[in-house]
Amino acid sequence: MPVPVPRQRAIPAVESGQAHAAPAAGGPSKEDTVRTEDTGRNEATPAGNDPTRNATPSDGVHHGVSTTGVSTTGASAPVPSPTGVNAAGADAGAAAVGATAHTTLTLLLIEDDPTAAPFVRDLRDSDDRPIRVRAARNLTEAERLLTDDVHCILLDLALPAPGRASAAAGDDDELAVLRHVLRLAPRHAVLALTASGDAERGAEAVRVGAQDYLFKDELDGRLLSRAIRYAVERKRSDTAERRLAEGKLRAQENARLERGLLPTPLLEGSLLRFAARYRPGRSRALLGGDFYDTVRTPDGTVHAMIGDVCGHGPDEAALGVELRIAWRALTLAGLCGDQLLNTLQQVLEHERDDDEIFATLCTVDIAPDGRRAGLCLAGHPAPLIARPDRPARLLPHDNNGPALGLLPGARWPRTQVELGAEWSLMMYTDGLIEGRIGEGRERLGQDGMVEMIRRQLSEGLTGEALLRAAVNEVRELNGGELTDDVAVVLLDRAP
């Protein structure tokens, strides 16, 4: 993706070593004091193009700068050094060299009298290159100068916040100006500038969110250069650590969401064994348009279902979840067969965003003794049954009715099938049979799937291992990831 380039324009700045401060009084106007044209000589790297700014430690370990008196997590307050700068700001410059060695740093100074800060005239980075300095007399001007290529902000805490009186006039919040800047620039490093000896206020500024604090009256260019590099690196490290924590939290939330949306089979009291395999077609998606469920009603009947909403987006996934939940509720309420499917079609018609959206469905009602079942197909592929005394085959599908949502008032006949004493019943969506075989246009199809399952059963595969092998082989035959969602459910009965 192209990297945004800051707009070239004239910016009030104090270029290190290239502009002279104006007299404190009676001198030229602010616009004539320390103005430098940036056009054609902006060497700063935009924040969005900094390879270290968005880096996340792959090993989950905090890679920030660890210094005496400062916690790398920012939880504890800095300890002032004898020079008037906290020890972290004075000692951490060398540790920041690695990440800033190839970037020309830019500092935004927010001070009502920039000419009274001579220490900004000779700022150097770790490669002895000038640190670019922009000067703003108030927060309004600072907001205009705060572009993406600014790496650090040096803020005078004595400035009044917008809409407030100055601290000298009795402002209740001494750090209101800092809080305003932190809201204005949440991704930038901030150094707080305070009066000599006001360590308590500086420490509070760090607790509020600044990376460090400095004493105005005891500061020089060398010390400030090191503090800037430390602040930039600490901000980057804190950002990387926060993103790592957010990523872990998001993964945990996604896992909980997935567990909540995918069904937990209700088979308590049944002798049947259950296994399922689910693979959404969308990259990095939790769910696709496929859905399935299995419940046992009080009379001992086991009801199993698998379905597929046309499409692969989040809307189709949400509709699939709605249909699954509706199916479970209707089944537990005693509905089955044609009556259940007709009600599900009404749910689909009310919940879909487009009249062309439809869903295929297969339902199986297994009798309490496990030897017989009722089968209803609504435009869905027929299940596969495997028994010890004969090869795996498809159940009858002559009475296959239309998919849900296609024909108002449609009917779905219920076919009785004999299962036997020992069997395995596999229900699946078309994602399992529509993958390509090799580089040609030929697809696996139902016949190819039956042959594959027969071979895997002969190799002794059962349950989860069988489903895993089937899905993996289909992927390999396709030459990579399948574009369609895949859901497979397996019910086994042993004598």
PDB file of N, CA, C and O in Angstrom, residues 336-366:
ATOM      1  N   CYS A 336     -40.725 -31.960  13.325  1.00  0.00           N
ATOM      2  CA  CYS A 336     -39.778 -32.712  12.509  1.00  0.00           C
ATOM      3  C   CYS A 336     -40.312 -32.796  11.083  1.00  0.00           C
ATOM      4  O   CYS A 336     -41.456 -32.413  10.803  1.00  0.00           O
ATOM      5  N   GLY A 337     -39.479 -33.271  10.191  1.00  0.00           N
ATOM      6  CA  GLY A 337     -39.895 -33.501   8.809  1.00  0.00           C
ATOM      7  C   GLY A 337     -40.371 -32.255   8.096  1.00  0.00           C
ATOM      8  O   GLY A 337     -39.815 -31.158   8.225  1.00  0.00           O
ATOM      9  N   ASP A 338     -41.463 -32.432   7.353  1.00  0.00           N
ATOM     10  CA  ASP A 338     -41.976 -31.367   6.494  1.00  0.00           C
ATOM     11  C   ASP A 338     -42.419 -30.149   7.298  1.00  0.00           C
ATOM     12  O   ASP A 338     -42.214 -29.008   6.889  1.00  0.00           O
ATOM     13  N   GLN A 339     -43.001 -30.367   8.468  1.00  0.00           N
ATOM     14  CA  GLN A 339     -43.472 -29.253   9.295  1.00  0.00           C
ATOM     15  C   GLN A 339     -42.292 -28.401   9.771  1.00  0.00           C
ATOM     16  O   GLN A 339     -42.349 -27.166   9.751  1.00  0.00           O
ATOM     17  N   LEU A 340     -41.219 -29.033  10.182  1.00  0.00           N
ATOM     18  CA  LEU A 340     -40.035 -28.304  10.647  1.00  0.00           C
ATOM     19  C   LEU A 340     -39.409 -27.510   9.507  1.00  0.00           C
ATOM     20  O   LEU A 340     -39.069 -26.331   9.661  1.00  0.00           O
ATOM     21  N   LEU A 341     -39.245 -28.130   8.334  1.00  0.00           N
ATOM     22  CA  LEU A 341     -38.604 -27.452   7.208  1.00  0.00           C
ATOM     23  C   LEU A 341     -39.452 -26.286   6.699  1.00  0.00           C
ATOM     24  O   LEU A 341     -38.912 -25.256   6.278  1.00  0.00           O
ATOM     25  N   ASN A 342     -40.736 -26.434   6.735  1.00  0.00           N
ATOM     26  CA  ASN A 342     -41.604 -25.335   6.305  1.00  0.00           C
ATOM     27  C   ASN A 342     -41.454 -24.130   7.239  1.00  0.00           C
ATOM     28  O   ASN A 342     -41.416 -22.981   6.791  1.00  0.00           O
ATOM     29  N   THR A 343     -41.343 -24.388   8.555  1.00  0.00           N
ATOM     30  CA  THR A 343     -41.142 -23.289   9.504  1.00  0.00           C
ATOM     31  C   THR A 343     -39.765 -22.659   9.322  1.00  0.00           C
ATOM     32  O   THR A 343     -39.616 -21.429   9.401  1.00  0.00           O
ATOM     33  N   LEU A 344     -38.750 -23.482   9.078  1.00  0.00           N
ATOM     34  CA  LEU A 344     -37.414 -22.943   8.828  1.00  0.00           C
ATOM     35  C   LEU A 344     -37.390 -22.058   7.586  1.00  0.00           C
ATOM     36  O   LEU A 344     -36.682 -21.039   7.544  1.00  0.00           O
ATOM     37  N   GLN A 345     -38.148 -22.445   6.578  1.00  0.00           N
ATOM     38  CA  GLN A 345     -38.197 -21.610   5.367  1.00  0.00           C
ATOM     39  C   GLN A 345     -38.803 -20.239   5.691  1.00  0.00           C
ATOM     40  O   GLN A 345     -38.339 -19.216   5.160  1.00  0.00           O
ATOM     41  N   GLN A 346     -39.792 -20.202   6.555  1.00  0.00           N
ATOM     42  CA  GLN A 346     -40.365 -18.914   6.949  1.00  0.00           C
ATOM     43  C   GLN A 346     -39.330 -18.065   7.693  1.00  0.00           C
ATOM     44  O   GLN A 346     -39.242 -16.846   7.482  1.00  0.00           O
ATOM     45  N   VAL A 347     -38.537 -18.698   8.552  1.00  0.00           N
ATOM     46  CA  VAL A 347     -37.472 -17.967   9.245  1.00  0.00           C
ATOM     47  C   VAL A 347     -36.486 -17.397   8.231  1.00  0.00           C
ATOM     48  O   VAL A 347     -36.085 -16.228   8.322  1.00  0.00           O
ATOM     49  N   LEU A 348     -36.080 -18.215   7.262  1.00  0.00           N
ATOM     50  CA  LEU A 348     -35.138 -17.757   6.237  1.00  0.00           C
ATOM     51  C   LEU A 348     -35.702 -16.579   5.453  1.00  0.00           C
ATOM     52  O   LEU A 348     -35.003 -15.581   5.216  1.00  0.00           O
ATOM     53  N   GLU A 349     -36.956 -16.662   5.070  1.00  0.00           N
ATOM     54  CA  GLU A 349     -37.567 -15.600   4.270  1.00  0.00           C
ATOM     55  C   GLU A 349     -37.635 -14.285   5.042  1.00  0.00           C
ATOM     56  O   GLU A 349     -37.531 -13.205   4.445  1.00  0.00           O
ATOM     57  N   HIS A 350     -37.820 -14.355   6.342  1.00  0.00           N
ATOM     58  CA  HIS A 350     -37.892 -13.137   7.141  1.00  0.00           C
ATOM     59  C   HIS A 350     -36.511 -12.563   7.460  1.00  0.00           C
ATOM     60  O   HIS A 350     -36.381 -11.352   7.641  1.00  0.00           O
ATOM     61  N   GLU A 351     -35.489 -13.398   7.552  1.00  0.00           N
ATOM     62  CA  GLU A 351     -34.176 -12.954   8.001  1.00  0.00           C
ATOM     63  C   GLU A 351     -33.207 -12.616   6.870  1.00  0.00           C
ATOM     64  O   GLU A 351     -32.243 -11.889   7.092  1.00  0.00           O
ATOM     65  N   ARG A 352     -33.425 -13.093   5.672  1.00  0.00           N
ATOM     66  CA  ARG A 352     -32.480 -12.855   4.589  1.00  0.00           C
ATOM     67  C   ARG A 352     -32.578 -11.423   4.083  1.00  0.00           C
ATOM     68  O   ARG A 352     -33.639 -10.801   4.129  1.00  0.00           O
ATOM     69  N   ASP A 353     -31.458 -10.913   3.574  1.00  0.00           N
ATOM     70  CA  ASP A 353     -31.419  -9.544   3.043  1.00  0.00           C
ATOM     71  C   ASP A 353     -31.815  -9.485   1.574  1.00  0.00           C
ATOM     72  O   ASP A 353     -32.116  -8.407   1.056  1.00  0.00           O
ATOM     73  N   ASP A 354     -31.777 -10.619   0.895  1.00  0.00           N
ATOM     74  CA  ASP A 354     -32.038 -10.660  -0.546  1.00  0.00           C
ATOM     75  C   ASP A 354     -32.953 -11.840  -0.829  1.00  0.00           C
ATOM     76  O   ASP A 354     -32.767 -12.936  -0.288  1.00  0.00           O
ATOM     77  N   ASP A 355     -33.948 -11.634  -1.692  1.00  0.00           N
ATOM     78  CA  ASP A 355     -34.898 -12.701  -2.008  1.00  0.00           C
ATOM     79  C   ASP A 355     -34.237 -13.868  -2.735  1.00  0.00           C
ATOM     80  O   ASP A 355     -34.836 -14.957  -2.829  1.00  0.00           O
ATOM     81  N   GLU A 356     -33.039 -13.664  -3.262  1.00  0.00           N
ATOM     82  CA  GLU A 356     -32.359 -14.746  -3.975  1.00  0.00           C
ATOM     83  C   GLU A 356     -31.520 -15.628  -3.050  1.00  0.00           C
ATOM     84  O   GLU A 356     -30.943 -16.621  -3.490  1.00  0.00           O
ATOM     85  N   ILE A 357     -31.420 -15.268  -1.785  1.00  0.00           N
ATOM     86  CA  ILE A 357     -30.674 -16.081  -0.829  1.00  0.00           C
ATOM     87  C   ILE A 357     -31.475 -17.335  -0.497  1.00  0.00           C
ATOM     88  O   ILE A 357     -32.673 -17.274  -0.204  1.00  0.00           O
ATOM     89  N   PHE A 358     -30.816 -18.492  -0.545  1.00  0.00           N
ATOM     90  CA  PHE A 358     -31.456 -19.754  -0.195  1.00  0.00           C
ATOM     91  C   PHE A 358     -30.489 -20.589   0.633  1.00  0.00           C
ATOM     92  O   PHE A 358     -29.318 -20.242   0.798  1.00  0.00           O
ATOM     93  N   ALA A 359     -30.994 -21.697   1.159  1.00  0.00           N
ATOM     94  CA  ALA A 359     -30.166 -22.591   1.983  1.00  0.00           C
ATOM     95  C   ALA A 359     -30.558 -24.030   1.702  1.00  0.00           C
ATOM     96  O   ALA A 359     -31.748 -24.353   1.587  1.00  0.00           O
ATOM     97  N   THR A 360     -29.569 -24.895   1.575  1.00  0.00           N
ATOM     98  CA  THR A 360     -29.824 -26.328   1.465  1.00  0.00           C
ATOM     99  C   THR A 360     -29.758 -26.947   2.861  1.00  0.00           C
ATOM    100  O   THR A 360     -29.095 -26.411   3.751  1.00  0.00           O
ATOM    101  N   LEU A 361     -30.442 -28.079   3.033  1.00  0.00           N
ATOM    102  CA  LEU A 361     -30.522 -28.664   4.369  1.00  0.00           C
ATOM    103  C   LEU A 361     -30.725 -30.170   4.266  1.00  0.00           C
ATOM    104  O   LEU A 361     -31.409 -30.664   3.359  1.00  0.00           O
ATOM    105  N   CYS A 362     -30.104 -30.872   5.204  1.00  0.00           N
ATOM    106  CA  CYS A 362     -30.300 -32.311   5.349  1.00  0.00           C
ATOM    107  C   CYS A 362     -30.596 -32.596   6.811  1.00  0.00           C
ATOM    108  O   CYS A 362     -29.820 -32.183   7.692  1.00  0.00           O
ATOM    109  N   THR A 363     -31.711 -33.276   7.086  1.00  0.00           N
ATOM    110  CA  THR A 363     -32.040 -33.654   8.464  1.00  0.00           C
ATOM    111  C   THR A 363     -32.213 -35.168   8.548  1.00  0.00           C
ATOM    112  O   THR A 363     -32.747 -35.801   7.628  1.00  0.00           O
ATOM    113  N   VAL A 364     -31.747 -35.735   9.658  1.00  0.00           N
ATOM    114  CA  VAL A 364     -31.865 -37.167   9.907  1.00  0.00           C
ATOM    115  C   VAL A 364     -32.419 -37.352  11.316  1.00  0.00           C
ATOM    116  O   VAL A 364     -31.897 -36.767  12.268  1.00  0.00           O
ATOM    117  N   ASP A 365     -33.484 -38.152  11.457  1.00  0.00           N
ATOM    118  CA  ASP A 365     -34.061 -38.461  12.761  1.00  0.00           C
ATOM    119  C   ASP A 365     -33.819 -39.940  13.038  1.00  0.00           C
ATOM    120  O   ASP A 365     -34.441 -40.807  12.408  1.00  0.00           O
ATOM    121  N   ILE A 366     -32.915 -40.245  13.948  1.00  0.00           N
ATOM    122  CA  ILE A 366     -32.520 -41.623  14.232  1.00  0.00           C
ATOM    123  C   ILE A 366     -33.369 -42.153  15.387  1.00  0.00           C
ATOM    124  O   ILE A 366     -33.430 -41.553  16.468  1.00  0.00           O
TER     125      ILE A 366
END
